[in-house]
């Protein structure tokens, strides 16, 4: 279920773009091994733009690439696909730091990720208690991308992803009637 884009498709794109970053002066800056990188990919046949996450082995992370390819295939905005790619890159960096595989995660680790995402970067000196790396809105968007990632894999038969989605979605649902919050609640 993870082979939405063939390896050849991504390899052709990577051969063109390689795994280099371009700094502000236009110079090529090779990322050190061990870091994840988000890359724009173009379909050779359609010219369609998408994104992928390159792992520390300089290969696309297959489970992430399958999800991002699906988002592109269902015509999500390239900006949405890019944002989800960046969010999943951060999530997989968190998993790597913790020594976890994406399929071993529980709701507890998702909560730890949310706290990790809010913490200032390791190279930042905190001068005030309010300093956070990302706003609550940004962290919520990241969690939305991660839950969508797990929902995709649950729909494609991954039982661990399905169990995680059930645990994150249990409790009150997101549906609210049309006039919620406008009319005063009545006691019964």
Short mmCIF file of C-alpha atoms in Angstrom, two decimals:
data_model
loop_
_atom_site.label_atom_id
_atom_site.label_comp_id
_atom_site.label_asym_id
_atom_site.label_seq_id
_atom_site.Cartn_x
_atom_site.Cartn_y
_atom_site.Cartn_z
CA UNK A 1 0.00 0.00 0.00
CA UNK A 2 3.02 2.29 0.30
CA UNK A 3 4.12 2.19 -3.33
CA UNK A 4 2.08 5.11 -4.69
CA UNK A 5 5.04 6.60 -6.56
CA UNK A 6 7.53 4.16 -7.98
CA UNK A 7 11.10 4.35 -6.74
CA UNK A 8 12.19 5.28 -10.26
CA UNK A 9 9.89 8.32 -10.23
CA UNK A 10 11.52 9.67 -7.10
CA UNK A 11 15.06 8.68 -8.16
CA UNK A 12 14.74 10.59 -11.45
CA UNK A 13 13.69 13.68 -9.53
CA UNK A 14 16.45 13.22 -6.95
CA UNK A 15 19.08 12.83 -9.65
CA UNK A 16 18.06 16.24 -10.98
CA UNK A 17 17.74 18.05 -7.66
CA UNK A 18 20.08 15.90 -5.59
CA UNK A 19 20.03 16.38 -1.84
CA UNK A 20 21.55 19.83 -1.68
CA UNK A 21 20.19 22.98 -0.09
CA UNK A 22 20.71 26.31 -1.78
CA UNK A 23 21.70 29.00 0.71
CA UNK A 24 20.86 32.71 0.38
CA UNK A 25 23.97 33.37 -1.71
CA UNK A 26 22.96 30.70 -4.23
CA UNK A 27 25.69 28.28 -3.13
CA UNK A 28 25.02 24.56 -2.82
CA UNK A 29 25.13 23.45 0.80
CA UNK A 30 25.18 19.68 1.34
CA UNK A 31 23.14 18.63 4.34
CA UNK A 32 25.08 16.36 6.69
CA UNK A 33 23.99 12.74 6.87
CA UNK A 34 21.50 12.07 9.63
CA UNK A 35 19.26 15.06 8.92
CA UNK A 36 15.92 14.85 7.20
CA UNK A 37 15.18 17.12 4.26
CA UNK A 38 11.93 18.15 2.54
CA UNK A 39 12.27 18.18 -1.25
CA UNK A 40 9.99 19.34 -4.05
CA UNK A 41 9.43 16.66 -6.67
CA UNK A 42 8.07 17.08 -10.17
CA UNK A 43 6.37 14.34 -12.13
CA UNK A 44 8.33 13.85 -15.37
CA UNK A 45 5.15 12.95 -17.27
CA UNK A 46 2.63 15.50 -15.95
CA UNK A 47 4.83 18.24 -14.50
CA UNK A 48 2.78 17.99 -11.30
CA UNK A 49 4.47 19.39 -8.19
CA UNK A 50 4.59 17.43 -4.96
CA UNK A 51 6.91 17.04 -1.99
CA UNK A 52 8.72 14.23 -0.25
CA UNK A 53 10.84 13.79 2.87
CA UNK A 54 14.37 12.49 2.37
CA UNK A 55 15.65 10.33 5.22
CA UNK A 56 19.08 10.12 6.76
CA UNK A 57 19.94 7.41 4.21
CA UNK A 58 19.29 9.99 1.43
CA UNK A 59 16.27 8.00 0.21
CA UNK A 60 12.64 9.09 0.44
CA UNK A 61 10.86 7.81 3.56
CA UNK A 62 8.46 5.40 1.86
CA UNK A 63 5.51 5.68 4.25
CA UNK A 64 5.66 9.49 4.17
CA UNK A 65 6.12 9.58 0.40
CA UNK A 66 3.07 7.35 -0.11
CA UNK A 67 0.93 9.70 2.00
CA UNK A 68 2.22 12.85 0.28
CA UNK A 69 1.75 11.26 -3.16
CA UNK A 70 -1.84 10.43 -2.23
CA UNK A 71 -2.46 14.03 -1.12
CA UNK A 72 -1.15 15.17 -4.51
CA UNK A 73 -3.24 12.57 -6.34
CA UNK A 74 -6.45 13.81 -4.67
CA UNK A 75 -5.48 17.33 -5.73
CA UNK A 76 -4.66 18.91 -2.40
CA UNK A 77 -3.01 22.29 -2.74
CA UNK A 78 0.78 22.12 -3.22
CA UNK A 79 1.02 24.48 -0.21
CA UNK A 80 -0.89 21.94 1.92
CA UNK A 81 1.29 19.08 0.72
CA UNK A 82 4.43 21.09 1.47
CA UNK A 83 3.19 22.05 4.96
CA UNK A 84 2.32 18.42 5.71
CA UNK A 85 5.76 17.34 4.44
CA UNK A 86 7.47 19.82 6.78
CA UNK A 87 5.27 18.71 9.69
CA UNK A 88 6.03 15.04 9.04
CA UNK A 89 9.74 15.85 8.75
CA UNK A 90 9.62 17.36 12.25
CA UNK A 91 7.65 14.36 13.52
CA UNK A 92 10.11 11.85 12.08
CA UNK A 93 13.01 13.84 13.59
CA UNK A 94 11.25 13.57 16.96
CA UNK A 95 10.78 9.81 16.47
CA UNK A 96 14.45 9.45 15.51
CA UNK A 97 15.57 11.30 18.65
CA UNK A 98 13.44 8.95 20.76
CA UNK A 99 14.49 5.81 18.87
CA UNK A 100 10.88 5.03 17.89
CA UNK A 101 9.43 3.63 14.69
CA UNK A 102 6.34 5.38 13.31
CA UNK A 103 4.31 2.19 13.80
CA UNK A 104 5.19 1.94 17.53
CA UNK A 105 3.61 5.24 18.55
CA UNK A 106 0.83 5.64 21.10
CA UNK A 107 -1.24 8.66 22.09
CA UNK A 108 1.31 9.29 24.84
CA UNK A 109 4.10 9.79 22.29
CA UNK A 110 1.85 12.14 20.28
CA UNK A 111 1.41 14.23 23.44
CA UNK A 112 5.19 14.19 23.97
CA UNK A 113 5.63 15.32 20.36
CA UNK A 114 3.28 18.27 20.95
CA UNK A 115 5.33 19.31 23.99
CA UNK A 116 8.59 18.80 22.04
CA UNK A 117 7.31 20.97 19.18
CA UNK A 118 6.53 23.82 21.59
CA UNK A 119 9.91 23.72 23.33
CA UNK A 120 12.55 26.19 22.13
CA UNK A 121 15.28 24.74 19.92
CA UNK A 122 18.33 23.30 21.67
CA UNK A 123 20.54 26.18 20.47
CA UNK A 124 18.22 28.89 21.89
CA UNK A 125 18.76 30.57 25.26
CA UNK A 126 15.39 31.22 26.87
CA UNK A 127 15.06 34.68 28.41
CA UNK A 128 11.36 34.44 29.29
CA UNK A 129 9.12 31.58 30.33
CA UNK A 130 6.73 32.37 27.47
CA UNK A 131 9.28 31.66 24.74
CA UNK A 132 8.07 28.77 22.57
CA UNK A 133 9.43 27.39 19.33
CA UNK A 134 5.99 27.21 17.69
CA UNK A 135 2.59 28.65 18.45
CA UNK A 136 -0.27 26.44 19.63
CA UNK A 137 -1.89 26.96 16.21
CA UNK A 138 1.23 25.61 14.44
CA UNK A 139 1.44 22.60 16.76
CA UNK A 140 -2.25 21.83 16.16
CA UNK A 141 -1.66 21.96 12.39
CA UNK A 142 1.28 19.57 12.84
CA UNK A 143 -0.90 17.18 14.84
CA UNK A 144 -3.59 17.39 12.13
CA UNK A 145 -1.00 16.36 9.52
CA UNK A 146 0.22 13.49 11.69
CA UNK A 147 -3.28 12.16 12.41
CA UNK A 148 -4.10 12.41 8.67
CA UNK A 149 -0.90 10.43 7.98
CA UNK A 150 -2.02 7.69 10.38
CA UNK A 151 -5.60 7.75 8.99
CA UNK A 152 -4.19 7.20 5.49
CA UNK A 153 -2.18 4.18 6.64
CA UNK A 154 -5.14 2.85 8.68
CA UNK A 155 -7.31 2.96 5.54
CA UNK A 156 -4.60 1.02 3.74
CA UNK A 157 -4.65 -1.83 6.25
CA UNK A 158 -2.09 -0.88 8.91
CA UNK A 159 -3.66 -2.19 12.14
CA UNK A 160 -1.37 -0.23 14.47
CA UNK A 161 -2.23 3.01 12.66
CA UNK A 162 -5.91 2.12 12.86
CA UNK A 163 -5.70 1.55 16.62
CA UNK A 164 -3.93 4.89 17.09
CA UNK A 165 -6.54 6.74 15.03
CA UNK A 166 -9.35 5.16 17.07
CA UNK A 167 -7.66 6.29 20.29
CA UNK A 168 -7.09 9.85 19.06
CA UNK A 169 -10.63 10.18 17.69
CA UNK A 170 -12.48 8.64 20.65
CA UNK A 171 -14.45 10.89 22.93
CA UNK A 172 -16.39 13.80 21.58
CA UNK A 173 -16.53 14.14 17.86
CA UNK A 174 -15.71 17.21 15.81
CA UNK A 175 -19.26 17.57 14.42
CA UNK A 176 -21.23 20.51 15.75
CA UNK A 177 -24.72 21.51 14.63
CA UNK A 178 -25.06 24.54 12.36
CA UNK A 179 -26.13 27.06 15.03
CA UNK A 180 -23.87 25.85 17.83
CA UNK A 181 -22.76 28.75 19.99
CA UNK A 182 -25.38 31.19 18.66
CA UNK A 183 -28.48 30.16 20.63
CA UNK A 184 -28.50 30.14 24.43
CA UNK A 185 -28.47 26.61 25.82
CA UNK A 186 -31.82 25.56 27.32
CA UNK A 187 -32.16 23.48 30.42
CA UNK A 188 -34.31 20.40 30.06
#
